[in-house]
Short mmCIF file of C-alpha atoms and ligand atoms in Angstrom, two decimals:
data_model
loop_
_atom_site.label_atom_id
_atom_site.label_comp_id
_atom_site.label_asym_id
_atom_site.label_seq_id
_atom_site.Cartn_x
_atom_site.Cartn_y
_atom_site.Cartn_z
CA UNK A 24 249.99 65.82 103.16
CA UNK A 25 253.27 66.23 101.37
CA UNK A 26 253.26 62.34 100.59
CA UNK A 27 249.60 61.90 99.79
CA UNK A 28 250.33 60.91 96.26
CA UNK A 29 252.18 57.89 97.29
CA UNK A 30 250.37 54.62 98.17
CA UNK A 31 250.65 53.87 102.01
CA UNK A 32 249.50 50.91 104.01
CA UNK A 33 247.74 51.61 107.32
CA UNK A 34 249.82 49.88 109.75
CA UNK A 35 250.81 52.66 112.58
CA UNK A 36 248.80 54.20 115.45
CA UNK A 37 249.31 57.91 114.56
CA UNK A 38 249.77 60.58 115.54
CA UNK A 39 252.47 59.42 118.25
CA UNK A 40 252.45 61.55 121.38
CA UNK A 41 254.62 64.78 121.73
CA UNK A 42 255.62 65.35 125.51
CA UNK A 43 257.93 67.44 127.47
CA UNK A 44 260.21 65.32 129.69
CA UNK A 45 259.69 67.48 132.80
CA UNK A 46 262.16 65.72 135.15
CA UNK A 47 264.95 65.38 132.67
CA UNK A 48 264.48 68.99 131.69
CA UNK A 49 264.84 69.89 135.34
CA UNK A 50 267.56 67.56 136.14
CA UNK A 51 269.82 69.18 133.18
CA UNK A 52 268.69 72.66 133.74
CA UNK A 53 268.80 74.49 130.44
CA UNK A 54 267.09 73.52 127.33
CA UNK A 55 263.27 72.21 127.51
CA UNK A 56 263.51 68.41 126.82
CA UNK A 57 260.82 67.46 124.52
CA UNK A 58 259.92 63.85 122.96
CA UNK A 59 258.42 62.47 119.89
CA UNK A 60 257.36 58.95 120.97
CA UNK A 61 257.56 57.08 117.87
CA UNK A 62 258.40 54.13 120.03
CA UNK A 63 254.55 53.97 120.12
CA UNK A 64 253.64 53.62 116.71
CA UNK A 65 251.98 50.42 117.79
CA UNK A 66 252.69 47.38 115.83
CA UNK A 67 254.44 44.81 117.41
CA UNK A 68 255.88 47.12 120.10
CA UNK A 69 256.32 49.90 117.61
CA UNK A 70 259.27 51.73 116.40
CA UNK A 71 260.41 53.85 113.52
CA UNK A 72 260.12 51.21 111.06
CA UNK A 73 256.51 50.98 111.20
CA UNK A 74 256.06 54.50 109.64
CA UNK A 75 258.87 53.60 106.83
CA UNK A 76 257.12 50.24 106.23
CA UNK A 77 253.61 52.05 105.41
CA UNK A 78 255.56 53.13 102.56
CA UNK A 79 257.43 50.24 101.57
CA UNK A 80 254.30 48.14 102.03
CA UNK A 81 252.31 50.79 100.00
CA UNK A 82 254.95 50.28 97.05
CA UNK A 83 254.82 46.62 97.45
CA UNK A 84 250.89 46.90 97.24
CA UNK A 85 251.43 48.69 93.82
CA UNK A 86 253.13 45.72 92.79
CA UNK A 87 250.69 43.33 93.99
CA UNK A 88 253.38 41.63 96.15
CA UNK A 89 252.16 39.04 98.50
CA UNK A 90 255.39 38.29 100.27
CA UNK A 91 258.15 40.58 101.96
CA UNK A 92 261.72 39.94 102.62
CA UNK A 93 264.50 41.92 104.48
CA UNK A 94 267.59 41.53 106.12
CA UNK A 95 269.30 43.25 109.52
CA UNK A 96 271.31 42.46 112.62
CA UNK A 97 270.30 39.43 114.90
CA UNK A 98 268.48 42.03 117.34
CA UNK A 99 267.06 44.27 114.32
CA UNK A 100 264.04 46.05 115.18
CA UNK A 101 263.66 46.65 111.54
CA UNK A 102 263.44 42.85 110.87
CA UNK A 103 261.00 42.49 113.63
CA UNK A 104 258.58 45.24 112.58
CA UNK A 105 258.69 43.83 109.05
CA UNK A 106 257.59 40.58 110.03
CA UNK A 107 254.59 42.28 111.82
CA UNK A 108 253.84 44.17 108.88
CA UNK A 109 253.60 41.23 106.62
CA UNK A 110 251.39 39.45 109.14
CA UNK A 111 248.92 42.18 109.43
CA UNK A 112 248.97 42.46 105.47
CA UNK A 113 248.49 38.36 105.65
CA UNK A 114 251.72 37.94 103.47
CA UNK A 115 254.39 35.31 103.33
CA UNK A 116 257.69 36.66 105.19
CA UNK A 117 261.37 35.50 105.19
CA UNK A 118 263.91 37.49 107.01
CA UNK A 119 267.83 37.24 107.18
CA UNK A 120 269.68 37.65 110.26
CA UNK A 121 273.03 39.18 110.09
CA UNK A 122 275.86 38.13 112.79
CA UNK A 123 276.96 41.83 113.57
CA UNK A 124 277.46 42.11 117.08
CA UNK A 125 280.18 40.16 118.90
CA UNK A 126 278.54 38.95 121.91
CA UNK A 127 278.24 35.81 123.75
CA UNK A 128 275.05 36.40 125.80
CA UNK A 129 272.57 33.70 125.09
CA UNK A 130 269.63 36.43 125.44
CA UNK A 131 270.97 38.33 122.34
CA UNK A 132 270.47 35.63 120.01
CA UNK A 133 267.29 34.36 121.63
CA UNK A 134 265.26 37.24 123.49
CA UNK A 135 264.07 40.32 122.56
CA UNK A 136 263.53 40.54 118.58
CA UNK A 137 264.51 37.23 117.52
CA UNK A 138 261.92 35.90 120.19
CA UNK A 139 259.28 37.56 118.47
CA UNK A 140 260.17 37.11 114.84
CA UNK A 141 259.75 33.27 115.98
CA UNK A 142 256.36 34.12 117.82
CA UNK A 143 255.24 35.70 114.65
CA UNK A 144 256.26 32.72 112.56
CA UNK A 145 258.69 34.39 110.02
CA UNK A 146 260.88 31.98 107.77
CA UNK A 147 264.43 32.92 109.22
CA UNK A 148 267.53 32.75 107.48
CA UNK A 149 271.18 33.35 108.70
CA UNK A 150 273.86 35.33 107.05
CA UNK A 151 277.24 34.91 109.15
CA UNK A 152 279.29 37.85 107.75
CA UNK A 153 278.81 40.99 109.91
CA UNK A 154 279.71 43.75 107.59
CA UNK A 155 278.46 43.20 104.04
CA UNK A 156 275.42 45.30 103.20
CA UNK A 157 275.60 44.56 99.35
CA UNK A 158 276.29 40.71 100.02
CA UNK A 159 273.05 40.62 102.50
CA UNK A 160 270.82 42.56 100.23
CA UNK A 161 271.90 40.02 97.20
CA UNK A 162 271.41 37.11 99.22
CA UNK A 163 267.80 38.22 99.83
CA UNK A 164 267.50 38.94 96.10
CA UNK A 165 268.56 35.68 95.43
CA UNK A 166 265.88 34.10 97.83
CA UNK A 167 263.27 36.28 96.20
CA UNK A 168 264.17 34.64 92.81
CA UNK A 169 263.55 31.40 94.26
CA UNK A 170 260.02 32.48 95.78
CA UNK A 171 259.00 33.73 92.38
CA UNK A 172 259.66 29.93 90.94
CA UNK A 173 257.37 29.04 94.16
CA UNK A 174 254.73 31.36 92.54
CA UNK A 175 255.01 34.07 95.19
CA UNK A 176 255.55 37.80 94.24
CA UNK A 177 258.03 38.99 96.64
CA UNK A 178 258.97 42.27 97.54
CA UNK A 179 262.60 42.96 99.09
CA UNK A 180 263.40 45.74 101.52
CA UNK A 181 267.04 46.22 100.92
CA UNK A 182 269.33 47.94 103.47
CA UNK A 183 272.10 49.52 101.25
CA UNK A 184 271.98 53.12 100.46
CA UNK A 185 273.26 52.98 97.01
CA UNK A 186 270.31 50.53 95.79
CA UNK A 187 266.77 51.54 95.16
CA UNK A 188 264.30 54.31 95.96
CA UNK A 189 263.98 55.15 99.72
CA UNK A 190 260.49 54.52 99.89
CA UNK A 191 260.69 54.18 103.89
CA UNK A 192 262.20 57.85 104.24
CA UNK A 193 258.36 58.91 102.98
CA UNK A 194 257.26 57.83 106.53
CA UNK A 195 259.48 60.33 108.19
CA UNK A 196 258.57 63.22 106.02
CA UNK A 197 255.39 62.62 107.00
CA UNK A 198 256.48 62.28 110.88
CA UNK A 199 257.74 65.85 110.59
CA UNK A 200 254.62 67.25 109.15
CA UNK A 201 252.57 65.62 112.05
CA UNK A 202 255.35 66.87 114.31
CA UNK A 203 255.29 70.63 112.96
CA UNK A 204 251.53 70.41 113.53
CA UNK A 205 251.79 69.26 117.08
CA UNK A 206 254.44 71.93 118.02
CA UNK A 207 252.31 74.90 116.43
CA UNK A 208 249.22 73.63 118.20
CA UNK A 209 251.02 73.66 121.48
CA UNK A 210 252.76 76.96 120.30
CA UNK A 211 256.27 75.24 120.83
CA UNK A 212 258.99 76.68 118.44
CA UNK A 213 261.33 73.82 117.97
CA UNK A 214 265.06 74.81 118.21
CA UNK A 215 266.47 71.36 117.49
CA UNK A 216 265.94 67.71 116.49
CA UNK A 217 267.87 64.77 117.90
CA UNK A 218 268.03 61.45 116.32
CA UNK A 219 269.84 58.14 115.75
CA UNK A 220 271.24 57.74 112.29
CA UNK A 221 271.40 54.14 110.95
CA UNK A 222 270.16 52.94 107.45
CA UNK A 223 269.64 56.97 107.30
CA UNK A 224 265.98 56.63 106.10
CA UNK A 225 264.77 58.20 109.09
CA UNK A 226 267.27 61.03 109.29
CA UNK A 227 267.01 61.52 105.36
CA UNK A 228 263.24 61.75 105.71
CA UNK A 229 263.34 64.25 108.59
CA UNK A 230 265.50 66.66 106.56
CA UNK A 231 263.34 66.43 103.52
CA UNK A 232 260.54 66.78 105.31
CA UNK A 233 261.96 70.05 106.82
CA UNK A 234 262.96 71.32 103.39
CA UNK A 235 259.55 70.42 102.07
CA UNK A 236 257.93 72.57 104.60
CA UNK A 237 260.60 75.27 104.59
CA UNK A 238 261.28 74.94 108.21
CA UNK A 239 264.89 75.85 109.24
CA UNK A 240 265.68 73.39 112.08
CA UNK A 241 268.72 71.58 112.78
CA UNK A 242 268.86 68.18 113.00
CA UNK A 243 271.69 66.23 114.89
CA UNK A 244 272.15 62.83 113.85
CA UNK A 245 274.09 60.51 115.97
CA UNK A 246 275.77 57.55 114.17
CA UNK A 247 274.89 53.83 115.10
CA UNK A 248 276.56 51.94 112.60
CA UNK A 249 279.37 53.82 110.60
CA UNK A 250 281.72 56.91 111.01
CA UNK A 251 280.54 60.44 110.83
CA UNK A 252 282.21 60.96 107.29
CA UNK A 253 280.49 57.74 105.77
CA UNK A 254 277.30 58.26 107.53
CA UNK A 255 277.10 62.09 106.19
CA UNK A 256 277.74 61.05 102.75
CA UNK A 257 274.82 58.26 103.17
CA UNK A 258 272.50 60.83 104.52
CA UNK A 259 273.38 63.29 101.74
CA UNK A 260 272.52 60.68 99.02
CA UNK A 261 269.58 59.49 100.65
CA UNK A 262 267.94 62.86 101.28
CA UNK A 263 268.52 63.94 97.69
CA UNK A 264 266.79 60.84 96.31
CA UNK A 265 263.93 61.63 98.80
CA UNK A 266 263.69 65.29 97.91
CA UNK A 267 263.62 63.95 94.19
CA UNK A 268 260.94 61.54 94.74
CA UNK A 269 259.00 64.44 96.47
CA UNK A 270 259.39 66.34 93.18
CA UNK A 271 261.68 69.19 95.18
CA UNK A 272 264.75 70.53 93.85
CA UNK A 273 267.46 68.44 95.26
CA UNK A 274 269.98 71.29 95.46
CA UNK A 275 267.70 72.62 98.58
CA UNK A 276 269.75 70.46 100.70
CA UNK A 277 273.14 72.40 101.27
CA UNK A 278 276.29 70.66 103.05
CA UNK A 279 276.00 72.12 106.43
CA UNK A 280 272.36 70.65 107.02
CA UNK A 281 273.55 67.31 107.33
CA UNK A 282 275.32 66.71 110.73
CA UNK A 283 276.39 63.03 112.09
CA UNK A 284 278.52 62.86 115.11
CA UNK A 285 280.32 59.74 115.93
CA UNK A 286 281.50 59.83 119.28
CA UNK A 287 278.70 57.62 120.67
CA UNK A 288 279.33 54.92 118.15
CA UNK A 289 282.30 53.28 120.22
CA UNK A 290 283.06 50.43 120.87
CA UNK A 291 280.73 49.63 117.71
CA UNK A 292 277.21 48.86 116.39
CA UNK A 293 275.08 47.14 119.03
CA UNK A 294 277.55 47.48 121.72
CA UNK A 295 276.85 50.58 124.25
CA UNK A 296 279.73 52.58 126.02
CA UNK A 297 279.43 53.55 129.80
CA UNK A 298 277.97 56.92 128.68
CA UNK A 299 275.32 55.10 126.76
CA UNK A 300 274.42 52.85 129.63
CA UNK A 301 274.07 55.93 131.90
CA UNK A 302 271.82 57.73 129.46
CA UNK A 303 269.24 54.54 129.45
CA UNK A 304 269.43 54.41 133.24
CA UNK A 305 268.77 58.11 133.56
CA UNK A 306 266.01 58.28 131.10
CA UNK A 307 264.32 55.12 132.76
CA UNK A 308 264.94 56.47 136.21
CA UNK A 309 263.47 60.16 135.72
CA UNK A 310 260.96 59.68 133.10
CA UNK A 311 260.06 55.83 133.03
CA UNK A 312 260.84 55.86 129.20
CA UNK A 313 262.62 53.08 127.96
CA UNK A 314 265.57 53.47 125.40
CA UNK A 315 267.81 50.73 123.68
CA UNK A 316 271.39 50.08 123.54
CA UNK A 317 272.04 50.48 119.86
CA UNK A 318 270.08 53.41 118.81
CA UNK A 319 268.07 55.48 121.17
CA UNK A 320 270.41 55.15 123.95
CA UNK A 321 273.32 56.53 121.62
CA UNK A 322 271.31 59.46 120.59
CA UNK A 323 270.32 60.33 124.04
CA UNK A 324 273.84 60.15 125.15
CA UNK A 325 274.76 62.53 122.19
CA UNK A 326 271.96 64.97 123.41
CA UNK A 327 273.18 64.83 126.91
CA UNK A 328 276.59 65.53 126.13
CA UNK A 329 275.49 68.31 123.80
CA UNK A 330 273.82 69.84 126.55
CA UNK A 331 276.73 69.31 129.07
CA UNK A 332 279.13 70.99 126.46
CA UNK A 333 276.64 74.00 126.57
CA UNK A 334 275.76 73.73 122.70
CA UNK A 335 271.99 74.90 123.59
CA UNK A 336 270.62 78.21 125.27
CA UNK A 337 268.61 78.08 128.05
CA UNK A 338 265.03 77.67 127.21
CA UNK A 339 265.78 76.38 123.61
CA UNK A 340 263.14 73.60 122.94
CA UNK A 341 264.72 70.25 121.87
CA UNK A 342 262.97 67.27 120.39
CA UNK A 343 264.16 63.82 121.00
CA UNK A 344 262.95 61.46 118.34
CA UNK A 345 262.61 58.48 120.02
CA UNK A 346 262.77 55.86 117.41
CA UNK A 347 261.98 52.60 119.48
CA UNK A 348 264.04 49.61 119.86
CA UNK A 349 262.83 48.38 123.22
CA UNK A 350 262.65 44.72 122.71
CA UNK A 351 265.98 44.43 122.29
CA UNK A 352 266.67 45.54 126.02
CA UNK A 353 266.13 41.99 126.84
CA UNK A 354 268.97 40.87 124.44
CA UNK A 355 271.37 42.86 127.21
CA UNK A 356 270.93 41.32 130.49
CA UNK A 357 274.30 42.98 131.49
CA UNK A 358 272.51 46.37 131.56
CA UNK A 359 271.14 45.74 135.12
CA UNK A 360 273.54 43.15 136.31
CA UNK A 361 274.50 44.08 139.84
CA UNK A 362 271.39 46.41 140.20
C1 PLP B 293 266.73 51.44 112.74
C2 PLP B 293 266.35 52.04 114.12
C3 PLP B 293 267.06 53.30 113.95
C4 PLP B 293 267.93 54.17 112.76
O1 PLP B 293 266.76 54.31 111.75
P1 PLP B 293 267.54 54.31 110.39
O2 PLP B 293 266.03 54.94 109.51
O3 PLP B 293 267.82 53.09 110.00
O4 PLP B 293 268.61 55.45 110.21
C5 PLP B 293 266.96 54.24 115.25
N1 PLP B 293 266.30 53.68 116.44
C6 PLP B 293 265.92 52.49 116.33
C7 PLP B 293 265.55 51.79 117.34
C8 PLP B 293 266.07 51.72 114.82
O5 PLP B 293 265.52 50.39 115.20
#
């Protein structure tokens, strides 16, 4: 395994399934639509952060940590999976919820992920500023200092791109190795990979994994938090860091390889457009596969938009990376209002 020199905690149910979406393929007539089911990584409803946490927690184990801290939006899946990882390790856990999404739905702040954080008994802090990534990270580092005084050895998982080593991306280097193996077993040549791009740990890990394997597959990232220019820069920075971590020449990442489309982002983080709501309903109706309004619904709307615009050839094999997020559906009762 490319990542075998790094310490890893075993938190996920792997490998996740790699499957055809037969009904979506039929409906949209053209490319074959496959799905990599990383919503099925297992731990506390799964999702992509479980793979990332295997390496963050591995790094924390190397430092003899006994407490985890992280920050995210109120409906953050990353926060929920971090709480679950700490619980599985038997560690103390504190999380900070940033008030990023302007919604008045009571369910947004109480149901889905925030409900699960409470169920797992996390210590919860609130951070009222919506868009201050460095400030949110700093508040966690300050809290970690207090925990040290209390005798803990805390490990902080930061969210900003400029800070720290992207250990979590190693989980997506591993995912790509797993996916390429599954594809070759089933004699499927992958022509494109589609994913949602947020903190960029997933996007950077996927690109670094493909570079490590010398696989030339285009990766289409759909922006969920910032515009295409800012996200492209962020993915480039992170991918270079991951390559360096793996001991691979970072110049193997060439500018055209990072693709981030942002038309699905509007009206903003955590808020789905009508195309996104349609994509969620279509995928649920056709395949019984549940997407979410913040990430996977946006990536699916992006993929369907590309199909409609004729961006793929008939019989191309497209892989949609399902990164999870389904518990947050319960924070958005309006998605089924009137049905
Ligand atoms: C966090 C998240 C993403 C984005 O992954 P990053 O590694 O942060 O870019 C995509 N989908 C879901 C469901 C997520 O929770």
